[in-house]
Amino acid sequence: MWVADMDLPAPPQILNALHKQVEHGVLGYELPSKALYEVVAARMKKLSGWEVEPESVVYIPGVNSGYTIAARILCSRKRGYLIQTPVYNEFLETEHKTGFPQRVAGLEIRVEGNRIRYEVDFDAFERQVKKVGMFLLCHPHNPVGKIYSPAELKRMVEICIENDVRIVSDEIHSELLLGDVNFIPPASLSQEVAQHAITLVSASKAFNVPGLACAFAIIPDENIRKKFNDMILTMSYEVSTPGLHAARVAFSGKADSWLKALRRYLTANRDFIIKYMETNLPGVRTIKPDATYLLWLDFSKLKLKPSPYEFLLKEAKVALSNGAIFGKDSDQFVRLNFGTTRSVVEAGLERIRKALR
Amino acid sequence: MAYNFDRIIERRNTNSLKWTQYPADVLPLWVADMDFLTPEPIRDAVRATLDHGVLGYEFLRHRTQQVVAARMERLYGWQVDPDWVVAVTGVVSGFNIAARAICNPGDGVLIHTPVYNMFYTLYKHLKLTQQSAPITFSTEDNVLHPQIDIDSFAGPFHTNSAQTRMFLLCHPHNPLGKTFTSDELQSMAEICLQNDVTIVSDEIHSELLLNGSKHVPLATLSPEIADKTITLVAASKTFNTAGLFCAFAIIPNAELRARFNQVNEEITGHVSSLGLIASEAALSGSCDDWLNELLLYLKDNRDFVVEYLSENFPDTRFTVPNATYLQWIDFSEYVRSGQMDKLPFDFFLEKAKVALSSGTIFGEGCGNFVRLNFAAPRSVVAEGLERMLGSLK
């Protein structure tokens, strides 16, 4: 119950489109059609009312290729990038990959009984943002499942713009909304923000096609887009044609009924786990994610040795993601992936409960 | 024949690069993919994955590495440790990563000229210095025989005020269709070793052998040479899976491999799961009878083109490739005599509505050449040639 893909088949509409490609049978070089960019733009409009010019859409092999490229054009050895820990572990690799310094404005934890939530630490944010060229935002946030509020987004982007810092927003989880919540891309807040933002989207999480390796960067600023495209050529990125086909189908809306059912299923999984934890494992603090299929669990009260991750792997035979990989001070946390069938979720929780008896 | 390579498969209704780049009345004989069906065992492997339906993250499995290694052993008796095999999205990203791992900006990278156009991207993108060893031709009737002269190979080392760090070899050679002999490879490799130059051997066309010609992987010459070599292979040309983007680098030298892996990680490309699955199916040997028939068909196509050119374009000179499905044709005489009032590529695109690859992209002074891709049903190749002939009348 670790790496973030789902144990569920991709929607039939996507699988059918790929089958069609295989049945046509010539798997040669392709260029994305103009229609693909239009489909991506139309999806943004439909989901959040964000008006995107098809010309500002660029295809890339993955969101992590996207922010790696962005770092290379926006950062330097002097001005690094800003992240909010705990955060998606690959964000933390960017320093090692690019040689640009990482600055951290950690999210502030709030504890209410057994429930935790996270808030932006604006003091730290304002201090750190002055040292960077890009703010790498994870929205919705992995691993804590947070959707930033419009007020938080506005304040963060204002501070970025004041300091001439670009916002790179990884929105790979933006279609995995749980329950009745709203998602707003920061770039949709205003033209000015859009001009300062690189938004990274992909069908890979919501429609479970990460293996096809395809994502998009939406870059309204022409100058930044040109630099981004040049870097794609320089680094010689290549995207598979099934990835492009799957994205086109996913963003066209043809699989939206599937997605709706998926969201209901994931929401029920989330609620089931939280209830299970409250009933059976009251010492574990939980978060209630607004999005993603990831649940951030705080085991610090149980003092498991050597760490909750290792303890549960060894004693419960359940592989979770080790909190330590998401930033410092997170080693008492684990991330649980509930993008799987209920029976697997139940079996995993049972194992954890028994190991902690 | 069990496989029907004469069958026309409509590709204009797809996003095919080859078939949508030019207007619909243009016949495309350019970018290097084939207008044939990808063989059934590969499509079955992809179908099985789609039927399973979970398209999650896939990593290079040991089994895939073993399949690549076993193919090298079976085809060439080359003993490859599966751990030497690294997955990349394509040979282009493969030599990009290799150059980053081997060179610093300003360093020299040696190439043969003319050569595959994407080789030149290294100079522009990585700020490396071009060092060129020209391939010359001897001519017999109309036929161009590419030759490498070892003195002109050694000459450009460390020229243009740059230390040569890497030799990027195209073997078999695109666009000249030449397989290098053991002797040629040996003498080139020796000079590289003497100069402490790492060799990156792009062997993507190595299984497209015509006329029973033989491919010798450079790295098989000696352990010393293997230790200085990165070999790039892929199923994509041979089995027509270019759109799936998957290739492999074989790197025996552990230190070089570690550097290559580090750069690969820094770049953060992603090899698609279907690319890995298709490559494994292709290289396992399950498509080898298809390949045997493909090679016969391609050889016949080549002979057809050669015969057609000899009869109808007496003033051309052209290669008779013993590998690849690419023919290099010299129309200099037609330009010189005024029969063509512009570069052959532009002339044929405009007057014959045939899209070839322009010689200009393969190297300086090649503007009067074109590269013709004959990996299409015979009738398509014939129509292309007829259109070209018609345009000269």
XYZ file of C-alpha atoms in Angstrom:
750
model
C 0.000 0.000 0.000
C 2.806 2.330 -0.953
C 3.729 3.759 -4.390
C 0.986 5.962 -5.775
C -0.716 3.956 -8.432
C -4.038 2.165 -8.088
C -4.741 -1.541 -8.184
C -7.680 -0.836 -10.472
C -7.910 -1.166 -14.228
C -7.821 2.027 -16.268
C -11.262 3.074 -17.564
C -12.587 1.032 -20.498
C -12.773 4.130 -22.713
C -8.993 4.534 -22.468
C -8.263 0.835 -22.836
C -10.497 0.765 -25.932
C -8.637 3.656 -27.507
C -5.328 1.902 -26.912
C -6.749 -1.336 -28.266
C -7.742 0.607 -31.357
C -4.180 1.813 -31.782
C -2.902 -1.760 -31.466
C -5.521 -2.993 -33.941
C -4.515 -0.344 -36.444
C -1.191 -1.967 -35.917
C 1.471 0.441 -37.147
C 3.156 1.711 -33.993
C 5.330 4.336 -35.643
C 6.262 7.907 -34.777
C 3.418 10.264 -34.065
C 3.017 13.925 -33.351
C 0.247 15.039 -31.045
C -2.579 16.566 -33.016
C -3.711 20.129 -32.383
C -6.875 18.549 -31.049
C -4.973 17.132 -28.092
C -3.911 20.582 -26.895
C -7.462 21.796 -27.343
C -8.729 18.876 -25.290
C -6.339 19.699 -22.455
C -7.339 23.360 -22.552
C -11.046 22.499 -22.649
C -10.600 20.225 -19.641
C -9.172 23.088 -17.583
C -12.076 25.299 -18.590
C -14.577 22.614 -17.686
C -13.065 21.708 -14.322
C -12.356 25.130 -12.913
C -13.389 27.716 -15.482
C -9.751 28.410 -16.214
C -9.310 29.776 -19.762
C -6.229 28.158 -21.250
C -4.911 28.838 -24.730
C -4.152 25.521 -26.471
C -0.806 27.054 -27.515
C 0.311 27.214 -23.902
C 0.089 23.424 -23.486
C 3.335 21.443 -23.761
C 3.570 17.665 -23.492
C 6.167 16.025 -21.284
C 6.827 12.477 -20.043
C 5.758 13.132 -16.456
C 5.111 15.873 -13.921
C 8.469 15.196 -12.326
C 10.162 15.748 -15.670
C 8.122 18.972 -15.732
C 9.357 20.508 -12.498
C 12.891 19.283 -13.183
C 12.796 21.227 -16.460
C 11.211 24.199 -14.694
C 13.951 24.217 -12.051
C 16.591 24.237 -14.781
C 15.118 27.342 -16.388
C 14.000 29.228 -13.261
C 16.601 28.439 -10.615
C 20.306 28.844 -10.162
C 22.899 27.853 -7.622
C 22.072 31.067 -5.811
C 18.301 31.008 -6.142
C 16.961 27.546 -5.527
C 13.421 26.331 -5.110
C 10.914 26.379 -2.273
C 8.884 23.419 -1.025
C 6.453 22.792 1.814
C 7.311 19.644 3.739
C 6.188 17.037 4.362
C 5.895 16.693 0.609
C 6.100 14.256 -2.298
C 9.502 12.670 -1.927
C 10.569 13.309 -5.525
C 10.385 17.061 -4.822
C 13.225 16.564 -2.370
C 15.311 14.852 -5.057
C 15.317 17.989 -7.194
C 18.228 19.424 -5.237
C 20.372 16.392 -5.922
C 19.246 16.242 -9.569
C 19.822 19.868 -10.446
C 22.368 21.050 -7.901
C 20.101 23.975 -6.979
C 19.537 24.616 -3.276
C 16.304 23.552 -1.647
C 14.516 25.893 0.727
C 11.815 24.634 3.021
C 8.825 26.404 4.480
C 7.295 23.432 6.274
C 3.557 23.124 6.639
C 2.401 23.676 10.201
C 0.664 20.771 11.821
C -2.512 21.377 13.835
C -3.683 18.646 16.174
C -7.278 18.378 17.322
C -7.809 15.216 19.289
C -6.945 12.373 16.961
C -7.253 14.483 13.861
C -4.440 16.429 12.255
C -4.429 19.008 9.528
C -1.838 21.255 7.968
C -1.646 24.979 7.383
C 0.700 27.211 5.498
C 3.398 28.785 7.658
C 3.398 32.216 6.067
C 6.242 33.587 8.169
C 8.552 30.844 6.991
C 7.161 31.175 3.470
C 7.942 34.897 3.273
C 11.421 34.346 4.661
C 12.347 31.481 2.349
C 10.736 32.738 -0.833
C 13.318 35.502 -1.091
C 16.018 32.909 -1.681
C 14.434 31.064 -4.587
C 13.526 31.260 -8.255
C 10.585 28.893 -8.078
C 7.960 27.823 -5.585
C 7.164 24.188 -6.157
C 3.613 23.686 -4.972
C 1.960 20.298 -4.560
C -1.738 20.962 -5.017
C -3.651 18.896 -3.999
C -0.937 18.068 -1.574
C 0.796 14.698 -1.475
C 1.048 13.158 1.106
C -1.320 15.158 3.327
C -4.256 15.295 0.876
C -4.802 19.000 1.388
C -6.540 21.249 -1.117
C -5.229 24.738 -0.476
C -7.971 27.279 0.142
C -8.403 30.191 -2.272
C -7.220 32.514 0.511
C -4.044 30.506 1.059
C -3.377 30.296 -2.661
C -3.915 34.028 -3.133
C -1.593 34.959 -0.349
C 1.121 32.546 -1.440
C 1.053 33.659 -5.076
C 1.035 37.329 -4.062
C 4.160 36.812 -2.030
C 5.746 34.930 -4.934
C 4.906 37.634 -7.461
C 6.176 40.379 -5.133
C 9.462 38.546 -4.962
C 9.597 37.719 -8.673
C 9.293 34.005 -7.955
C 7.505 31.699 -10.387
C 4.931 29.215 -9.186
C 5.240 25.656 -10.428
C 2.087 23.860 -9.420
C 2.043 20.072 -9.549
C -1.676 19.328 -9.956
C -1.400 15.669 -10.838
C -3.973 14.762 -8.144
C -6.421 17.527 -9.022
C -9.084 15.207 -10.400
C -9.007 12.842 -7.452
C -11.372 14.848 -5.287
C -12.981 13.124 -2.318
C -16.470 14.048 -1.250
C -17.862 17.415 -2.112
C -14.823 19.669 -2.473
C -13.654 22.285 -4.933
C -10.297 22.544 -6.559
C -8.840 25.790 -7.896
C -5.626 25.961 -9.901
C -3.667 29.009 -8.727
C -3.122 29.991 -12.360
C -6.886 30.455 -12.681
C -6.887 33.210 -10.035
C -5.856 35.961 -12.421
C -4.028 36.668 -15.673
C -1.113 37.932 -13.652
C -0.810 34.712 -11.691
C -1.166 32.665 -14.875
C 1.752 34.581 -16.383
C 3.830 33.608 -13.353
C 2.812 29.955 -13.262
C 3.710 26.648 -14.787
C 0.876 24.225 -14.103
C 1.573 20.507 -14.381
C -1.334 18.182 -15.066
C -1.684 14.577 -16.123
C -4.281 11.886 -16.613
C -1.956 9.400 -14.985
C -3.217 9.442 -11.388
C -6.945 9.921 -11.812
C -7.254 7.495 -14.700
C -4.514 5.172 -13.505
C -2.226 5.246 -16.517
C 1.102 6.318 -14.947
C 2.928 3.564 -16.845
C 2.258 5.357 -20.125
C 4.391 8.297 -19.025
C 2.597 11.380 -20.301
C 1.853 14.734 -18.683
C 1.388 18.364 -19.699
C 2.817 21.691 -18.656
C 0.548 24.683 -19.102
C 2.692 27.780 -19.553
C 0.861 30.988 -20.524
C 4.057 33.097 -20.442
C 5.468 32.854 -23.946
C 9.029 33.552 -22.936
C 9.083 30.913 -20.206
C 7.368 28.478 -22.544
C 10.057 28.965 -25.139
C 12.773 28.299 -22.568
C 10.857 25.261 -21.368
C 10.534 23.902 -24.912
C 14.215 24.514 -25.595
C 15.077 22.561 -22.470
C 12.890 19.673 -23.661
C 14.966 19.524 -26.843
C 18.223 19.943 -24.970
C 17.410 17.090 -22.613
C 15.870 15.017 -25.390
C 12.606 13.987 -23.725
C 10.410 11.498 -25.552
C 6.749 10.655 -24.875
C 5.093 7.409 -25.890
C 2.170 7.578 -28.300
C -0.142 5.445 -26.097
C 0.433 8.028 -23.373
C -0.782 10.786 -25.701
C -3.808 8.738 -26.788
C -4.770 7.899 -23.215
C -4.499 11.542 -22.189
C -6.695 12.656 -25.074
C -9.443 10.206 -24.118
C -9.173 10.954 -20.403
C -9.321 14.737 -20.801
C -12.065 14.570 -23.410
C -14.458 13.606 -20.636
C -15.366 10.245 -22.167
C -14.403 8.448 -18.972
C -15.979 10.913 -16.563
C -18.703 8.576 -15.389
C -15.988 6.093 -14.530
C -14.099 8.827 -12.697
C -17.202 9.805 -10.765
C -17.701 6.232 -9.627
C -14.016 5.988 -8.755
C -14.227 9.097 -6.599
C -17.199 7.706 -4.739
C -15.336 4.460 -4.167
C -12.198 6.241 -2.964
C -14.215 8.550 -0.726
C -15.855 5.529 0.854
C -12.430 3.899 1.274
C -11.151 7.024 2.995
C -14.115 7.208 5.348
C -13.865 3.506 6.090
C -10.190 3.798 7.057
C -10.712 6.817 9.266
C -13.564 5.145 11.066
C -11.545 1.955 11.422
C -8.647 3.890 12.887
C -10.832 5.760 15.343
C -12.455 2.547 16.490
C -9.520 0.177 16.513
C -6.357 2.250 16.640
C -7.169 5.351 18.642
C -3.479 6.024 19.243
C -2.957 6.786 15.578
C -3.677 10.329 14.448
C -5.316 10.608 11.074
C -5.826 13.247 8.495
C -8.958 13.561 6.398
C -7.685 14.049 2.846
C -9.752 16.241 0.520
C -8.087 14.695 -2.497
C -5.705 11.908 -3.594
C -5.946 8.293 -2.502
C -3.270 8.799 0.103
C -3.705 8.910 3.837
C -1.108 10.471 6.105
C -0.983 8.727 9.451
C 0.804 9.905 12.589
C 2.081 7.014 14.716
C 4.205 9.141 17.038
C 2.149 8.366 20.145
C 2.819 4.629 19.730
C 6.619 4.963 19.775
C 7.189 2.069 17.389
C 10.794 0.943 16.909
C 12.804 1.379 14.817
C 10.131 3.362 12.969
C 6.427 2.883 12.228
C 7.276 2.070 8.615
C 9.807 -0.609 9.469
C 7.739 -1.965 12.331
C 4.652 -2.386 10.145
C 6.626 -3.865 7.274
C 8.187 -6.448 9.558
C 5.407 -7.168 12.045
C 2.293 -6.543 9.962
C 3.781 -7.394 6.550
C 2.237 -4.257 5.159
C 4.349 -2.021 2.922
C 3.440 1.618 3.455
C 5.470 4.644 2.416
C 7.947 5.698 5.047
C 7.166 9.174 6.372
C 10.872 9.943 6.513
C 11.095 10.194 2.724
C 8.702 13.163 2.681
C 10.927 15.458 4.689
C 12.618 15.721 8.008
C 10.631 15.267 11.219
C 8.214 12.917 9.444
C 9.723 9.595 10.455
C 6.864 8.863 12.856
C 4.410 9.106 9.950
C 3.482 6.709 7.205
C 1.538 7.240 4.002
C -1.109 4.692 3.174
C -2.295 4.234 -0.422
C -5.994 3.365 -0.499
C -6.291 3.334 -4.279
C -7.168 -0.313 -4.141
C -10.116 -2.581 -3.518
C -11.898 -2.384 -0.191
C -10.950 -5.968 0.666
C -7.256 -5.145 0.297
C -7.715 -2.039 2.437
C -9.475 -4.123 5.071
C -6.829 -6.833 5.002
C -4.086 -4.213 5.383
C -5.813 -2.541 8.310
C -6.454 -5.880 10.000
C -2.792 -6.744 9.713
C -1.823 -3.404 11.205
C -4.310 -3.810 14.054
C -3.061 -7.301 14.878
C 0.571 -6.229 14.802
C -0.200 -3.454 17.270
C -2.144 -5.588 19.735
C 5.033 -15.718 -47.424
C 3.120 -15.868 -44.182
C 3.121 -12.084 -43.869
C 1.675 -9.683 -46.364
C 3.937 -6.692 -46.632
C 2.158 -5.553 -49.796
C -0.902 -4.621 -47.798
C -1.609 -0.890 -47.678
C -2.439 0.344 -44.215
C -4.000 3.776 -44.152
C -2.030 5.967 -41.781
C -3.324 9.405 -42.698
C -6.199 8.988 -40.269
C -3.728 8.564 -37.404
C -1.329 11.115 -35.911
C 1.517 9.514 -37.838
C 4.385 11.958 -38.142
C 5.303 10.518 -41.522
C 1.808 10.811 -42.982
C 0.565 14.078 -41.502
C 3.563 16.378 -41.794
C 2.864 17.177 -45.430
C -0.356 17.863 -47.361
C -2.486 14.867 -48.276
C -1.372 14.828 -51.919
C 2.244 14.251 -50.896
C 3.564 10.705 -50.702
C 5.862 10.411 -47.668
C 9.054 8.403 -48.026
C 10.966 10.162 -45.294
C 11.054 9.669 -41.500
C 12.424 6.268 -40.525
C 9.491 4.155 -39.561
C 7.830 1.469 -41.648
C 4.361 1.398 -43.168
C 4.012 -2.234 -42.086
C 2.088 -3.787 -39.223
C 4.023 -4.209 -36.029
C 4.311 -8.015 -35.673
C 1.527 -9.875 -33.948
C 3.440 -11.221 -30.897
C 4.289 -7.645 -29.902
C 0.726 -6.484 -30.378
C -0.435 -9.531 -28.393
C 1.830 -8.573 -25.511
C 0.402 -5.053 -25.542
C -3.155 -6.424 -25.842
C -2.564 -8.689 -22.846
C -1.450 -5.687 -20.802
C -4.517 -3.738 -21.878
C -6.748 -6.685 -21.050
C -5.210 -6.830 -17.597
C -5.978 -3.132 -17.568
C -3.797 -1.798 -14.734
C -1.335 0.551 -16.398
C 0.672 1.377 -13.295
C 4.326 2.234 -12.882
C 6.686 -0.323 -14.353
C 10.373 -0.516 -13.814
C 12.973 -2.225 -15.919
C 12.644 -5.788 -14.801
C 15.522 -8.191 -14.556
C 13.676 -10.376 -17.037
C 13.761 -7.636 -19.662
C 17.480 -7.133 -19.067
C 17.955 -10.883 -19.474
C 16.023 -10.868 -22.737
C 18.254 -8.104 -24.129
C 21.388 -9.923 -22.960
C 20.207 -13.246 -24.372
C 19.534 -11.658 -27.755
C 23.088 -10.289 -27.901
C 24.428 -13.728 -27.049
C 22.252 -15.450 -29.624
C 22.853 -13.009 -32.486
C 26.534 -12.285 -31.951
C 27.835 -14.622 -29.259
C 28.266 -11.485 -27.170
C 28.128 -12.327 -23.479
C 26.268 -9.473 -21.868
C 25.683 -9.376 -18.145
C 21.995 -8.383 -17.693
C 23.104 -5.783 -15.149
C 24.845 -3.866 -17.933
C 21.496 -3.165 -19.596
C 19.893 0.221 -18.889
C 16.509 1.328 -20.280
C 16.177 4.725 -21.961
C 13.340 6.286 -23.940
C 15.211 6.108 -27.223
C 18.663 6.049 -28.761
C 18.506 9.832 -29.183
C 18.084 10.307 -25.457
C 20.633 7.501 -25.051
C 23.435 9.378 -26.791
C 22.319 12.640 -25.194
C 22.707 11.059 -21.746
C 25.981 9.417 -22.785
C 27.438 12.712 -23.981
C 26.458 14.368 -20.697
C 28.051 11.523 -18.760
C 31.269 11.573 -20.805
C 31.882 15.180 -21.847
C 32.154 18.641 -20.395
C 30.981 21.648 -22.406
C 33.479 22.478 -25.109
C 34.787 18.925 -25.407
C 34.974 17.300 -28.797
C 32.651 14.629 -30.104
C 33.738 12.911 -33.278
C 31.241 11.795 -35.888
C 31.332 10.473 -39.400
C 29.775 12.791 -41.952
C 27.236 12.586 -43.417
C 25.346 11.053 -40.529
C 21.946 10.761 -38.838
C 20.716 14.320 -38.344
C 19.967 13.985 -34.631
C 23.689 13.435 -33.929
C 24.218 17.144 -34.595
C 21.837 18.139 -31.789
C 24.602 17.343 -29.300
C 26.693 20.260 -30.472
C 23.913 22.744 -30.229
C 22.267 21.514 -27.066
C 25.279 20.405 -25.053
C 27.738 22.992 -26.330
C 30.122 20.337 -27.572
C 32.618 20.748 -30.362
C 32.041 18.986 -33.640
C 34.891 16.958 -35.075
C 34.099 15.339 -38.388
C 35.603 12.356 -40.128
C 34.167 12.437 -43.644
C 33.017 9.242 -45.269
C 34.166 9.165 -48.866
C 32.804 7.212 -51.779
C 34.209 5.134 -54.515
C 31.909 4.936 -57.500
C 31.301 1.939 -59.663
C 28.818 2.587 -62.440
C 26.096 4.428 -60.568
C 26.770 2.830 -57.245
C 28.282 4.700 -54.335
C 30.462 2.618 -52.042
C 30.997 4.377 -48.722
C 34.547 4.089 -47.487
C 36.297 5.054 -44.361
C 39.836 6.075 -44.737
C 41.621 5.506 -41.477
C 43.875 8.534 -41.885
C 40.959 10.855 -42.329
C 39.367 9.171 -39.306
C 42.392 9.867 -37.093
C 42.896 13.363 -38.465
C 40.043 15.237 -36.770
C 40.892 14.025 -33.239
C 41.537 16.975 -30.927
C 40.935 19.493 -33.710
C 38.936 22.741 -33.413
C 40.782 23.398 -30.143
C 38.932 20.669 -28.304
C 39.956 17.464 -26.614
C 38.039 14.585 -28.202
C 36.140 12.691 -25.496
C 33.592 10.697 -27.417
C 33.159 9.048 -30.792
C 29.517 8.691 -31.750
C 29.319 5.876 -34.254
C 26.273 5.064 -36.349
C 26.515 1.340 -37.035
C 24.964 0.291 -39.370
C 25.241 3.733 -40.813
C 22.243 5.990 -41.380
C 21.814 7.340 -44.071
C 24.454 5.332 -45.958
C 23.198 1.856 -45.029
C 26.698 0.582 -44.412
C 27.624 -2.109 -41.904
C 31.176 -1.556 -40.764
C 33.484 -4.561 -41.022
C 35.426 -5.995 -38.093
C 38.631 -4.580 -39.547
C 37.166 -1.105 -39.945
C 35.734 -1.209 -36.448
C 38.989 -2.502 -35.020
C 41.101 0.256 -36.498
C 38.644 2.975 -35.460
C 38.379 1.559 -31.941
C 42.150 1.328 -31.569
C 42.575 4.983 -32.406
C 39.841 5.840 -29.919
C 41.510 3.803 -27.178
C 44.885 5.378 -27.898
C 43.262 8.768 -27.470
C 41.268 7.800 -24.382
C 38.041 8.420 -26.279
C 34.815 6.685 -25.224
C 32.765 5.188 -28.044
C 29.000 5.410 -28.197
C 27.775 2.998 -30.827
C 24.239 3.584 -32.060
C 23.261 0.123 -33.307
C 19.547 0.743 -33.703
C 19.574 -0.581 -37.297
C 21.676 -3.645 -36.483
C 18.934 -6.184 -37.146
C 17.849 -4.685 -40.443
C 20.372 -6.603 -42.501
C 19.828 -7.050 -46.219
C 21.373 -9.691 -48.391
C 22.660 -11.820 -45.538
C 25.126 -9.176 -44.463
C 26.575 -9.417 -41.008
C 26.544 -7.027 -38.088
C 29.438 -7.010 -35.645
C 28.715 -5.065 -32.454
C 31.697 -2.877 -31.794
C 31.863 -3.992 -28.172
C 32.456 -7.616 -29.197
C 35.887 -6.858 -30.635
C 37.730 -7.086 -27.341
C 37.127 -6.649 -23.598
C 39.241 -3.463 -23.697
C 37.010 -1.978 -26.386
C 33.836 -3.117 -24.574
C 35.115 -1.358 -21.481
C 35.226 1.930 -23.410
C 31.921 1.492 -25.235
C 28.257 2.291 -24.711
C 26.151 0.299 -27.155
C 22.646 1.527 -27.939
C 20.096 -0.977 -29.195
C 16.332 -0.961 -29.614
C 13.510 -3.032 -30.990
C 11.914 0.075 -32.424
C 13.344 0.178 -35.978
C 13.388 -3.549 -36.571
C 9.917 -4.263 -35.282
C 8.297 -0.906 -35.997
C 7.510 0.228 -32.480
C 9.091 3.683 -32.658
C 6.005 5.298 -31.121
C 6.410 3.348 -27.893
C 9.798 4.946 -27.126
C 12.038 2.392 -25.516
C 15.698 1.592 -26.105
C 18.563 0.082 -24.173
C 22.108 1.110 -23.402
C 24.546 -1.725 -22.786
C 27.406 -0.490 -20.617
C 29.919 -3.079 -19.384
C 32.090 -0.540 -17.556
C 30.603 -0.163 -14.057
C 31.904 3.340 -13.483
C 30.666 4.597 -16.843
C 27.332 2.920 -16.211
C 26.998 4.602 -12.829
C 27.609 8.000 -14.416
C 25.135 7.227 -17.201
C 22.515 6.168 -14.648
C 23.067 9.288 -12.623
C 22.557 11.569 -15.620
C 19.533 9.539 -16.678
C 18.033 10.073 -13.243
C 18.847 13.771 -13.256
C 17.026 14.200 -16.549
C 14.030 12.206 -15.302
C 12.719 10.806 -18.551
C 10.187 7.992 -18.321
C 10.216 4.825 -20.358
C 6.618 3.799 -20.927
C 5.493 0.446 -19.604
C 4.138 -0.535 -23.017
C 7.526 0.275 -24.532
C 9.226 -2.129 -22.132
C 6.586 -4.802 -22.676
C 6.812 -4.500 -26.471
C 10.623 -4.560 -26.397
C 10.655 -7.670 -24.288
C 8.249 -9.418 -26.660
C 10.233 -8.276 -29.691
C 13.676 -9.224 -28.456
C 12.568 -12.552 -26.984
C 12.682 -14.030 -30.486
C 8.927 -14.414 -30.859
C 8.919 -12.237 -33.994
C 11.980 -13.675 -35.677
C 10.177 -15.470 -38.476
C 8.347 -12.226 -39.228
C 11.725 -10.473 -39.255
C 13.185 -12.992 -41.680
C 10.381 -12.313 -44.124
C 10.576 -8.574 -43.555
C 14.250 -8.624 -44.475
C 13.514 -10.508 -47.685
C 10.851 -7.973 -48.558
C 13.091 -5.026 -47.780
C 15.906 -6.498 -49.825
C 13.553 -6.877 -52.773
C 12.419 -3.300 -52.283
C 16.005 -2.153 -52.248
C 16.767 -4.082 -55.438
C 13.653 -2.659 -57.010
C 14.736 0.882 -56.158
C 18.275 0.227 -57.415
C 16.987 -1.175 -60.677
C 14.504 1.635 -61.124
C 17.105 4.285 -60.475
C 19.606 2.623 -62.806
C 17.109 2.449 -65.637
C 15.301 5.717 -65.229
C 17.651 8.068 -63.481
C 20.928 7.328 -65.262
C 22.598 10.442 -63.905
C 22.048 9.637 -60.253
C 24.469 7.916 -58.014
C 23.182 5.934 -55.049
C 24.128 3.529 -52.307
C 23.092 -0.111 -52.305
C 22.564 -0.400 -48.566
C 23.362 -3.707 -46.915
C 21.495 -2.595 -43.809
C 18.630 -0.224 -42.921
C 15.727 0.588 -45.234
C 17.261 3.856 -46.301
C 18.770 4.754 -49.625
C 21.123 7.685 -50.160
C 20.751 9.187 -53.596
C 22.897 11.848 -55.270
C 21.074 14.125 -57.734
C 24.010 16.519 -58.240
C 24.067 15.946 -61.985
C 20.425 16.946 -62.307
C 21.102 20.168 -60.480
C 24.275 20.878 -62.392
C 22.597 20.257 -65.753
C 19.703 22.516 -64.837
C 17.092 19.729 -64.935
C 16.394 20.631 -61.328
C 16.113 24.295 -60.519
C 16.283 23.817 -56.765
C 17.562 21.356 -54.203
C 16.362 17.832 -54.992
C 14.397 17.610 -51.741
C 12.450 20.798 -52.531
C 12.125 19.857 -56.178
C 10.552 16.471 -55.466
C 8.319 17.814 -52.714
C 6.977 20.499 -54.996
C 7.010 18.880 -58.432
C 6.591 15.190 -57.624
C 4.657 15.529 -54.366
C 7.046 13.092 -52.774
C 8.498 13.841 -49.347
C 12.022 12.508 -48.972
C 14.563 13.454 -46.308
C 16.712 16.356 -47.394
C 20.419 15.637 -47.599
C 21.094 18.973 -45.923
C 20.079 17.640 -42.518
C 22.709 14.885 -42.650
C 25.725 17.105 -43.133
C 27.340 19.983 -44.882
C 27.543 19.785 -48.635
C 24.828 17.141 -48.882
C 22.142 19.379 -50.339
C 22.085 17.517 -53.627
C 21.407 14.232 -51.866
C 18.156 12.846 -50.566
C 17.410 9.892 -48.312
C 14.616 7.622 -49.455
C 12.813 5.325 -46.984
C 11.768 2.159 -48.814
C 10.055 0.452 -45.848
C 6.641 0.598 -47.468
C 4.561 -1.683 -49.651
C 6.239 -2.109 -53.039
C 3.383 -0.319 -54.773
C 3.935 2.749 -52.602
C 7.660 2.779 -53.309
C 6.923 2.344 -57.013
C 4.448 5.171 -57.006
C 6.983 7.405 -55.297
C 9.622 6.636 -57.899
C 7.162 7.134 -60.749
C 6.136 10.489 -59.384
C 9.782 11.460 -59.112
C 10.438 10.366 -62.665
C 7.360 12.166 -63.940
C 8.485 15.395 -62.326
C 11.664 15.390 -64.398
C 9.893 15.117 -67.717
